[in-house]
Amino acid sequence: MKPFAVWVVSAFAFVQLVTSFLDFNETELSFLESLEYGASKINYNPLMVGLTLIHTAGAKGAVCLDGTLPGYHWHRGYGSGSNSWLIQLEGGGWCNNIRTCVYRKKSRRGSSMYMEKEIPFTGILSEKAEENPDFFNWNRVKLRYCDGASFTGDSENKAAQLQFRGQRIWLAAMEDLMSKGMRHANQALLSGCSAGGLAAILHCDEFRNMFPRNTRVKCLSDAGLFLDTVDVSGGRTLRSMYSGVVGLQGVQHNLPRICTNHLDPTSCFFPQNLISHIQTPLFILNAAYDSWQIQSSIAPPSADPHGYWHDCRLNHAKCTPSQIRFLQGFRVQMLNAIKGFAMSRQNGLFINSCFAHCQSERQDTWFADDSPEIRNKPIAIAVGDWYFDRAGVKSIDCAYPCDKTCHNLVFR
């Protein structure tokens, strides 16, 4: 057995955590997204890739919350991967009302003015074969997230000087990349983490339809399986949040019609109501005890005014037996949500029993000597086996605490 791993969030991330919790219903700049560019034990000198602004986007009205141009980071493919494209949609929560979107537009999640000029490419974005065995020499693109509605909104609020143009950003970016060679792709993978993982689900069939039928096109959602679940107070914190996002940002017009024909728009922002209808092969990678969902949907401070869940929320080892039972119930809900989806041979699954969030972009969880496994298969190999049809992958872990390969997140 590999040694049990625990990953501790820094004091800086904890400050973000506290800020997020004090104002959860109003701001969704998730503390967990601060892990996105965290240093990896494996890759001390990651490839740094510069930001490209999409200069044709402005004329299309495809702009960030503050009206600035959107952008992406692109590392060119070579050799056998020169005509293969991986599009990674950045995550980073949502904004659900004017106040939080105004706050957001003063950050990298709402303005390219605040985006890093270059970012590290690790995990599924790494250029090293020993770190990313199947996609290392592909064209790898990270599309930056600056709209606050998982690349689906199309509206504006002139009084607050807010542009909700996620759908236009998505289309402008795809058009720009097509002009730079993606139209010649012989294979493509749309992926994303967290809010970007949700976006990968929402845009999956749209992405497929941009290519000829003989192009291999598939989608990967990492930590994007956000459940419409009851929180510890009996309320529905995340449904309330999503209702605000969908209503404020004009999302309903860009949701899959096969869902909105029979469900309300907010329900159609939840992946559990979408995944069985997606025609394109889709891989769902998710921790059964998703750290973000525990922190912000299941047991947020707003649903726990007396702080009974405070310690458990920060460290699963401090959960009481009754709290663990509640979390086991959440895992069962997740497994029930994917039952129909799992029946399709073309789809893939990797649901590990870890307290984690976003495992494809971090080198330590994607592919390393001690990365998480299910039945001796790490995430990178599972995704590659599924993408290239080397093997069917429907990997569902036994319940906590059986998995000793997890890189569990602990906050303090």
CSV table of C-alpha atoms in Angstrom, one decimal:
chain,number,residue,atom,x,y,z
A,1,MET,CA,0.0,0.0,0.0
A,2,LYS,CA,1.2,3.5,-0.7
A,3,PRO,CA,1.5,5.9,2.2
A,4,PHE,CA,-1.5,7.8,3.2
A,5,ALA,CA,-1.1,11.4,2.1
A,6,VAL,CA,-2.5,14.6,3.6
A,7,TRP,CA,-2.2,18.0,2.0
A,8,VAL,CA,-2.4,21.0,4.2
A,9,VAL,CA,-3.7,24.4,2.9
A,10,SER,CA,-1.4,27.3,3.7
A,11,ALA,CA,-2.3,30.3,5.9
A,12,PHE,CA,-2.9,32.4,2.8
A,13,ALA,CA,-5.5,29.9,1.5
A,14,PHE,CA,-7.1,29.8,5.0
A,15,VAL,CA,-7.6,33.6,4.9
A,16,GLN,CA,-9.4,33.1,1.6
A,17,LEU,CA,-11.4,30.3,3.2
A,18,VAL,CA,-12.6,32.5,6.1
A,19,THR,CA,-13.5,35.3,3.7
A,20,SER,CA,-15.4,32.9,1.5
A,21,PHE,CA,-17.3,31.5,4.5
A,22,LEU,CA,-18.2,34.8,6.0
A,23,ASP,CA,-19.9,35.8,2.8
A,24,PHE,CA,-20.7,32.5,1.1
A,25,ASN,CA,-24.0,33.4,-0.4
A,26,GLU,CA,-22.5,36.5,-1.9
A,27,THR,CA,-19.1,35.5,-3.1
A,28,GLU,CA,-17.9,32.3,-4.7
A,29,LEU,CA,-14.2,32.9,-5.2
A,30,SER,CA,-13.6,29.5,-3.7
A,31,PHE,CA,-10.6,29.1,-1.4
A,32,LEU,CA,-10.0,25.7,-3.1
A,33,GLU,CA,-9.1,27.4,-6.3
A,34,SER,CA,-6.1,28.8,-4.6
A,35,LEU,CA,-4.7,25.3,-4.8
A,36,GLU,CA,-4.8,25.5,-8.6
A,37,TYR,CA,-1.3,27.0,-9.0
A,38,GLY,CA,0.1,25.4,-5.8
A,39,ALA,CA,3.6,24.1,-5.9
A,40,SER,CA,3.9,20.4,-6.6
A,41,LYS,CA,6.3,18.0,-4.9
A,42,ILE,CA,7.0,16.5,-8.2
A,43,ASN,CA,7.5,19.4,-10.6
A,44,TYR,CA,9.7,22.1,-9.1
A,45,ASN,CA,10.3,23.8,-12.5
A,46,PRO,CA,7.0,23.6,-14.3
A,47,LEU,CA,6.6,24.9,-17.8
A,48,MET,CA,5.4,28.5,-17.7
A,49,VAL,CA,3.1,29.5,-20.5
A,50,GLY,CA,2.2,33.1,-21.4
A,51,LEU,CA,-1.2,34.7,-21.6
A,52,THR,CA,-2.7,35.4,-25.1
A,53,LEU,CA,-5.6,37.9,-25.2
A,54,ILE,CA,-8.2,37.2,-27.9
A,55,HIS,CA,-8.2,40.5,-29.8
A,56,THR,CA,-11.1,39.5,-32.1
A,57,ALA,CA,-13.3,39.0,-29.1
A,58,GLY,CA,-14.2,42.6,-28.3
A,59,ALA,CA,-16.1,43.2,-31.6
A,60,LYS,CA,-18.2,40.1,-30.7
A,61,GLY,CA,-19.0,41.5,-27.3
A,62,ALA,CA,-17.1,38.5,-25.8
A,63,VAL,CA,-15.6,40.2,-22.8
A,64,CYS,CA,-14.9,39.6,-19.1
A,65,LEU,CA,-17.2,41.0,-16.4
A,66,ASP,CA,-15.4,44.4,-16.5
A,67,GLY,CA,-15.3,44.6,-20.3
A,68,THR,CA,-11.7,43.6,-20.8
A,69,LEU,CA,-10.6,41.0,-23.4
A,70,PRO,CA,-10.7,37.3,-22.5
A,71,GLY,CA,-7.6,35.1,-22.9
A,72,TYR,CA,-5.9,31.7,-22.9
A,73,HIS,CA,-2.6,30.1,-22.4
A,74,TRP,CA,-1.4,27.8,-25.3
A,75,HIS,CA,1.5,25.5,-25.6
A,76,ARG,CA,1.9,24.1,-29.1
A,77,GLY,CA,1.8,20.4,-29.8
A,78,TYR,CA,4.6,18.7,-31.7
A,79,GLY,CA,5.4,15.3,-33.3
A,80,SER,CA,2.6,12.8,-33.0
A,81,GLY,CA,0.5,15.4,-31.0
A,82,SER,CA,0.8,18.3,-33.5
A,83,ASN,CA,-2.8,17.9,-34.6
A,84,SER,CA,-4.2,16.9,-31.2
A,85,TRP,CA,-5.9,19.5,-29.0
A,86,LEU,CA,-6.7,19.6,-25.3
A,87,ILE,CA,-8.8,22.5,-24.1
A,88,GLN,CA,-8.8,23.0,-20.3
A,89,LEU,CA,-11.5,25.3,-19.0
A,90,GLU,CA,-10.4,27.2,-15.8
A,91,GLY,CA,-12.5,26.9,-12.7
A,92,GLY,CA,-13.1,29.4,-9.9
A,93,GLY,CA,-16.6,29.5,-8.5
A,94,TRP,CA,-19.5,31.7,-9.6
A,95,CYS,CA,-21.0,35.1,-8.8
A,96,ASN,CA,-24.8,35.2,-8.1
A,97,ASN,CA,-25.7,38.8,-7.6
A,98,ILE,CA,-24.6,42.3,-8.5
A,99,ARG,CA,-22.5,42.8,-5.3
A,100,THR,CA,-20.4,39.6,-5.8
A,101,CYS,CA,-20.0,40.2,-9.5
A,102,VAL,CA,-18.7,43.7,-8.9
A,103,TYR,CA,-16.3,42.3,-6.3
A,104,ARG,CA,-15.3,39.6,-8.8
A,105,LYS,CA,-14.6,42.0,-11.6
A,106,LYS,CA,-11.7,43.4,-9.6
A,107,SER,CA,-9.9,40.0,-9.6
A,108,ARG,CA,-8.4,37.6,-12.2
A,109,ARG,CA,-11.8,35.8,-12.2
A,110,GLY,CA,-13.5,38.8,-13.7
A,111,SER,CA,-10.9,40.8,-15.6
A,112,SER,CA,-7.9,40.0,-17.8
A,113,MET,CA,-6.2,43.1,-16.2
A,114,TYR,CA,-5.6,41.0,-13.1
A,115,MET,CA,-4.7,37.7,-14.7
A,116,GLU,CA,-1.2,36.3,-14.3
A,117,LYS,CA,0.8,36.9,-17.4
A,118,GLU,CA,2.1,33.3,-17.3
A,119,ILE,CA,1.0,30.3,-15.4
A,120,PRO,CA,2.5,26.8,-14.8
A,121,PHE,CA,1.3,23.9,-16.9
A,122,THR,CA,1.2,20.8,-14.6
A,123,GLY,CA,-0.7,17.6,-14.5
A,124,ILE,CA,-2.8,17.1,-17.6
A,125,LEU,CA,-1.2,20.2,-19.0
A,126,SER,CA,2.4,19.1,-18.4
A,127,GLU,CA,4.8,18.8,-21.4
A,128,LYS,CA,6.8,16.0,-19.9
A,129,ALA,CA,5.9,12.4,-20.9
A,130,GLU,CA,6.9,11.1,-17.4
A,131,GLU,CA,4.3,13.5,-15.9
A,132,ASN,CA,1.5,13.3,-18.5
A,133,PRO,CA,2.0,10.1,-20.6
A,134,ASP,CA,-0.8,10.5,-23.1
A,135,PHE,CA,-1.2,14.3,-23.7
A,136,PHE,CA,2.3,15.7,-23.1
A,137,ASN,CA,2.9,16.6,-26.8
A,138,TRP,CA,-0.6,17.8,-27.7
A,139,ASN,CA,-1.6,21.4,-28.2
A,140,ARG,CA,-2.6,22.2,-24.7
A,141,VAL,CA,-4.8,25.3,-24.0
A,142,LYS,CA,-6.0,26.7,-20.7
A,143,LEU,CA,-9.0,29.1,-21.3
A,144,ARG,CA,-9.2,31.7,-18.5
A,145,TYR,CA,-12.4,32.1,-16.6
A,146,CYS,CA,-13.6,35.7,-16.2
A,147,ASP,CA,-17.4,35.6,-16.5
A,148,GLY,CA,-18.6,33.9,-13.3
A,149,ALA,CA,-21.2,31.5,-14.8
A,150,SER,CA,-19.2,28.6,-16.2
A,151,PHE,CA,-18.9,30.1,-19.7
A,152,THR,CA,-22.7,30.1,-20.2
A,153,GLY,CA,-24.1,33.6,-19.5
A,154,ASP,CA,-25.2,36.2,-22.0
A,155,SER,CA,-26.6,39.4,-20.4
A,156,GLU,CA,-25.4,42.7,-18.9
A,157,ASN,CA,-26.1,45.1,-16.2
A,158,LYS,CA,-25.4,48.6,-17.4
A,159,ALA,CA,-25.9,50.3,-14.1
A,160,ALA,CA,-23.3,48.2,-12.4
A,161,GLN,CA,-21.1,48.1,-15.6
A,162,LEU,CA,-21.1,44.3,-15.7
A,163,GLN,CA,-20.9,42.2,-18.8
A,164,PHE,CA,-22.1,38.6,-18.4
A,165,ARG,CA,-20.7,37.1,-21.6
A,166,GLY,CA,-19.4,33.6,-20.8
A,167,GLN,CA,-21.1,32.0,-23.8
A,168,ARG,CA,-19.6,34.6,-26.2
A,169,ILE,CA,-16.2,34.1,-24.6
A,170,TRP,CA,-16.5,30.4,-25.1
A,171,LEU,CA,-17.4,30.8,-28.8
A,172,ALA,CA,-14.8,33.5,-29.5
A,173,ALA,CA,-12.1,31.4,-28.0
A,174,MET,CA,-13.1,28.3,-30.0
A,175,GLU,CA,-13.2,30.4,-33.2
A,176,ASP,CA,-9.8,31.9,-32.5
A,177,LEU,CA,-8.2,28.5,-31.8
A,178,MET,CA,-9.9,27.0,-34.9
A,179,SER,CA,-8.2,29.7,-37.0
A,180,LYS,CA,-4.9,28.8,-35.4
A,181,GLY,CA,-5.0,25.1,-36.4
A,182,MET,CA,-7.6,23.4,-34.2
A,183,ARG,CA,-9.8,23.0,-37.3
A,184,HIS,CA,-7.3,20.4,-38.5
A,185,ALA,CA,-7.4,18.4,-35.3
A,186,ASN,CA,-7.6,14.6,-35.7
A,187,GLN,CA,-8.5,14.3,-32.0
A,188,ALA,CA,-9.6,16.7,-29.3
A,189,LEU,CA,-10.4,16.6,-25.6
A,190,LEU,CA,-12.5,19.3,-23.7
A,191,SER,CA,-11.7,19.3,-20.0
A,192,GLY,CA,-12.1,21.5,-17.0
A,193,CYS,CA,-11.9,21.6,-13.2
A,194,SER,CA,-14.5,22.7,-10.7
A,195,ALA,CA,-16.7,25.4,-12.3
A,196,GLY,CA,-14.7,24.6,-15.5
A,197,GLY,CA,-15.6,20.9,-15.0
A,198,LEU,CA,-19.3,22.0,-15.0
A,199,ALA,CA,-18.6,24.1,-18.1
A,200,ALA,CA,-17.0,21.0,-19.9
A,201,ILE,CA,-20.3,19.2,-19.3
A,202,LEU,CA,-22.5,22.1,-20.4
A,203,HIS,CA,-20.4,22.6,-23.6
A,204,CYS,CA,-19.5,19.0,-24.4
A,205,ASP,CA,-21.9,18.4,-27.3
A,206,GLU,CA,-21.4,21.9,-28.6
A,207,PHE,CA,-17.6,21.2,-28.7
A,208,ARG,CA,-18.2,17.9,-30.5
A,209,ASN,CA,-20.3,19.6,-33.2
A,210,MET,CA,-17.4,22.0,-34.1
A,211,PHE,CA,-15.5,19.1,-35.6
A,212,PRO,CA,-16.0,16.7,-38.5
A,213,ARG,CA,-17.6,13.3,-37.5
A,214,ASN,CA,-14.3,11.5,-38.2
A,215,THR,CA,-12.5,13.5,-35.5
A,216,ARG,CA,-12.2,11.8,-32.1
A,217,VAL,CA,-13.8,14.2,-29.7
A,218,LYS,CA,-14.4,13.5,-26.0
A,219,CYS,CA,-14.9,15.5,-22.8
A,220,LEU,CA,-13.5,15.2,-19.2
A,221,SER,CA,-15.1,16.8,-16.2
A,222,ASP,CA,-12.9,17.0,-13.1
A,223,ALA,CA,-14.6,17.9,-9.8
A,224,GLY,CA,-17.6,19.3,-11.8
A,225,LEU,CA,-20.3,16.9,-10.5
A,226,PHE,CA,-22.0,19.4,-8.2
A,227,LEU,CA,-25.0,17.8,-6.6
A,228,ASP,CA,-28.4,19.4,-5.9
A,229,THR,CA,-28.3,18.2,-2.3
A,230,VAL,CA,-29.7,19.1,1.1
A,231,ASP,CA,-27.2,20.9,3.5
A,232,VAL,CA,-26.8,20.1,7.2
A,233,SER,CA,-29.6,22.5,8.1
A,234,GLY,CA,-32.1,20.9,5.7
A,235,GLY,CA,-31.8,23.8,3.2
A,236,ARG,CA,-30.4,23.8,-0.3
A,237,THR,CA,-27.4,26.2,-0.2
A,238,LEU,CA,-26.1,25.4,-3.7
A,239,ARG,CA,-29.5,25.5,-5.4
A,240,SER,CA,-30.0,28.9,-4.0
A,241,MET,CA,-26.6,30.0,-5.3
A,242,TYR,CA,-27.2,28.5,-8.8
A,243,SER,CA,-30.6,30.2,-9.0
A,244,GLY,CA,-29.0,33.5,-8.6
A,245,VAL,CA,-26.3,32.7,-11.2
A,246,VAL,CA,-28.8,31.5,-13.8
A,247,GLY,CA,-31.2,34.4,-13.3
A,248,LEU,CA,-28.6,37.2,-13.1
A,249,GLN,CA,-26.5,36.2,-16.0
A,250,GLY,CA,-29.0,35.1,-18.6
A,251,VAL,CA,-27.8,31.5,-18.5
A,252,GLN,CA,-31.1,29.8,-19.3
A,253,HIS,CA,-30.9,30.6,-23.0
A,254,ASN,CA,-27.7,28.6,-23.3
A,255,LEU,CA,-28.6,25.5,-21.4
A,256,PRO,CA,-29.3,22.2,-23.2
A,257,ARG,CA,-32.8,22.2,-24.6
A,258,ILE,CA,-33.2,18.5,-23.9
A,259,CYS,CA,-33.1,19.5,-20.2
A,260,THR,CA,-35.0,22.8,-20.2
A,261,ASN,CA,-37.8,21.3,-22.1
A,262,HIS,CA,-38.9,19.5,-18.9
A,263,LEU,CA,-37.0,21.1,-16.0
A,264,ASP,CA,-36.5,24.6,-14.7
A,265,PRO,CA,-33.3,26.4,-15.7
A,266,THR,CA,-31.7,26.1,-12.3
A,267,SER,CA,-32.1,22.3,-12.3
A,268,CYS,CA,-30.5,22.3,-15.7
A,269,PHE,CA,-27.3,23.9,-14.3
A,270,PHE,CA,-26.8,20.8,-12.2
A,271,PRO,CA,-24.8,18.1,-14.0
A,272,GLN,CA,-27.0,15.2,-12.5
A,273,ASN,CA,-29.8,16.4,-14.8
A,274,LEU,CA,-27.6,16.7,-17.9
A,275,ILE,CA,-25.0,13.9,-18.0
A,276,SER,CA,-27.3,11.1,-19.2
A,277,HIS,CA,-28.4,13.2,-22.2
A,278,ILE,CA,-24.9,14.1,-23.5
A,279,GLN,CA,-24.2,12.3,-26.7
A,280,THR,CA,-20.4,12.8,-26.7
A,281,PRO,CA,-18.3,10.4,-24.7
A,282,LEU,CA,-17.7,12.0,-21.3
A,283,PHE,CA,-15.4,11.0,-18.4
A,284,ILE,CA,-16.4,12.1,-14.9
A,285,LEU,CA,-13.5,12.4,-12.4
A,286,ASN,CA,-14.7,13.3,-8.9
A,287,ALA,CA,-13.8,12.7,-5.3
A,288,ALA,CA,-16.8,11.0,-3.5
A,289,TYR,CA,-16.2,13.4,-0.6
A,290,ASP,CA,-15.6,16.5,-2.7
A,291,SER,CA,-13.9,19.1,-0.4
A,292,TRP,CA,-15.5,22.1,-2.1
A,293,GLN,CA,-19.0,20.6,-1.8
A,294,ILE,CA,-18.4,19.7,1.9
A,295,GLN,CA,-17.2,23.2,2.6
A,296,SER,CA,-19.6,25.3,0.6
A,297,SER,CA,-22.7,23.2,-0.2
A,298,ILE,CA,-23.1,20.5,2.4
A,299,ALA,CA,-21.9,22.2,5.6
A,300,PRO,CA,-21.3,25.9,4.9
A,301,PRO,CA,-21.2,28.2,8.0
A,302,SER,CA,-24.6,29.7,6.9
A,303,ALA,CA,-26.1,26.3,7.4
A,304,ASP,CA,-24.1,25.6,10.6
A,305,PRO,CA,-24.5,28.7,12.8
A,306,HIS,CA,-23.4,27.0,16.0
A,307,GLY,CA,-20.3,25.6,14.4
A,308,TYR,CA,-20.9,21.9,15.0
A,309,TRP,CA,-19.3,21.1,11.6
A,310,HIS,CA,-16.4,23.5,11.9
A,311,ASP,CA,-13.7,21.0,12.7
A,312,CYS,CA,-15.1,18.3,10.4
A,313,ARG,CA,-15.3,20.8,7.6
A,314,LEU,CA,-11.6,21.6,7.9
A,315,ASN,CA,-10.3,18.1,8.6
A,316,HIS,CA,-12.2,14.8,7.9
A,317,ALA,CA,-10.2,13.1,10.7
A,318,LYS,CA,-12.1,15.3,13.1
A,319,CYS,CA,-15.6,14.3,11.9
A,320,THR,CA,-17.8,12.6,14.4
A,321,PRO,CA,-19.3,9.2,13.5
A,322,SER,CA,-22.7,10.8,12.8
A,323,GLN,CA,-21.0,13.4,10.5
A,324,ILE,CA,-19.2,10.6,8.6
A,325,ARG,CA,-22.6,8.9,8.2
A,326,PHE,CA,-24.0,12.1,6.7
A,327,LEU,CA,-21.0,12.3,4.3
A,328,GLN,CA,-21.5,8.6,3.4
A,329,GLY,CA,-25.0,9.6,2.4
A,330,PHE,CA,-23.6,12.2,0.1
A,331,ARG,CA,-21.4,9.6,-1.6
A,332,VAL,CA,-24.5,7.4,-2.1
A,333,GLN,CA,-26.3,10.4,-3.7
A,334,MET,CA,-23.4,10.9,-6.0
A,335,LEU,CA,-23.3,7.2,-7.0
A,336,ASN,CA,-27.1,7.3,-7.6
A,337,ALA,CA,-26.7,10.4,-9.8
A,338,ILE,CA,-24.3,8.6,-12.2
A,339,LYS,CA,-26.2,5.3,-12.5
A,340,GLY,CA,-27.8,6.0,-15.8
A,341,PHE,CA,-24.6,7.7,-17.1
A,342,ALA,CA,-22.5,4.7,-16.2
A,343,MET,CA,-24.6,2.3,-18.2
A,344,SER,CA,-23.3,3.8,-21.5
A,345,ARG,CA,-20.2,2.0,-22.8
A,346,GLN,CA,-18.7,5.2,-24.2
A,347,ASN,CA,-18.6,7.0,-20.9
A,348,GLY,CA,-15.8,6.8,-18.2
A,349,LEU,CA,-15.7,7.1,-14.4
A,350,PHE,CA,-13.2,7.6,-11.7
A,351,ILE,CA,-14.9,8.3,-8.4
A,352,ASN,CA,-12.3,7.9,-5.6
A,353,SER,CA,-13.2,8.0,-1.9
A,354,CYS,CA,-11.0,11.0,-1.1
A,355,PHE,CA,-11.5,14.4,0.5
A,356,ALA,CA,-10.2,16.3,-2.5
A,357,HIS,CA,-11.1,18.7,-5.3
A,358,CYS,CA,-9.6,19.0,-8.8
A,359,GLN,CA,-7.2,16.2,-9.4
A,360,SER,CA,-6.2,16.5,-13.0
A,361,GLU,CA,-4.2,19.8,-13.0
A,362,ARG,CA,-2.2,18.9,-9.9
A,363,GLN,CA,0.9,16.8,-10.7
A,364,ASP,CA,0.8,14.9,-7.4
A,365,THR,CA,-2.8,13.7,-8.0
A,366,TRP,CA,-2.7,13.3,-11.8
A,367,PHE,CA,0.5,11.2,-12.3
A,368,ALA,CA,3.3,10.7,-9.8
A,369,ASP,CA,4.9,7.9,-7.8
A,370,ASP,CA,2.3,8.2,-5.0
A,371,SER,CA,-0.7,9.6,-6.9
A,372,PRO,CA,-4.2,8.3,-6.0
A,373,GLU,CA,-5.3,5.0,-7.6
A,374,ILE,CA,-8.3,2.7,-7.9
A,375,ARG,CA,-7.4,-0.9,-8.3
A,376,ASN,CA,-3.7,0.1,-9.0
A,377,LYS,CA,-4.6,2.5,-11.8
A,378,PRO,CA,-3.7,6.2,-11.4
A,379,ILE,CA,-6.0,8.9,-12.8
A,380,ALA,CA,-3.8,9.8,-15.8
A,381,ILE,CA,-3.7,6.1,-17.0
A,382,ALA,CA,-7.5,5.7,-16.4
A,383,VAL,CA,-8.3,8.8,-18.5
A,384,GLY,CA,-5.8,7.8,-21.2
A,385,ASP,CA,-7.2,4.2,-21.4
A,386,TRP,CA,-10.7,5.6,-21.8
A,387,TYR,CA,-9.8,8.3,-24.3
A,388,PHE,CA,-7.9,6.0,-26.6
A,389,ASP,CA,-10.3,3.1,-26.1
A,390,ARG,CA,-7.5,0.9,-24.7
A,391,ALA,CA,-9.9,-0.2,-22.0
A,392,GLY,CA,-13.3,0.6,-20.5
A,393,VAL,CA,-13.0,2.6,-17.3
A,394,LYS,CA,-15.8,2.6,-14.7
A,395,SER,CA,-13.7,2.9,-11.5
A,396,ILE,CA,-15.7,3.5,-8.3
A,397,ASP,CA,-13.9,3.3,-5.0
A,398,CYS,CA,-15.0,1.5,-1.9
A,399,ALA,CA,-16.3,3.8,0.8
A,400,TYR,CA,-14.1,5.9,3.2
A,401,PRO,CA,-11.8,5.0,4.9
A,402,CYS,CA,-10.6,2.1,2.6
A,403,ASP,CA,-8.5,4.1,0.1
A,404,LYS,CA,-4.9,4.6,1.4
A,405,THR,CA,-3.7,6.4,-1.8
A,406,CYS,CA,-5.7,9.6,-1.4
A,407,HIS,CA,-4.1,13.0,-1.2
A,408,ASN,CA,-6.7,14.3,1.2
A,409,LEU,CA,-7.0,18.1,1.7
A,410,VAL,CA,-6.8,19.3,5.3
A,411,PHE,CA,-7.4,23.0,6.2
A,412,ARG,CA,-6.2,24.8,9.2
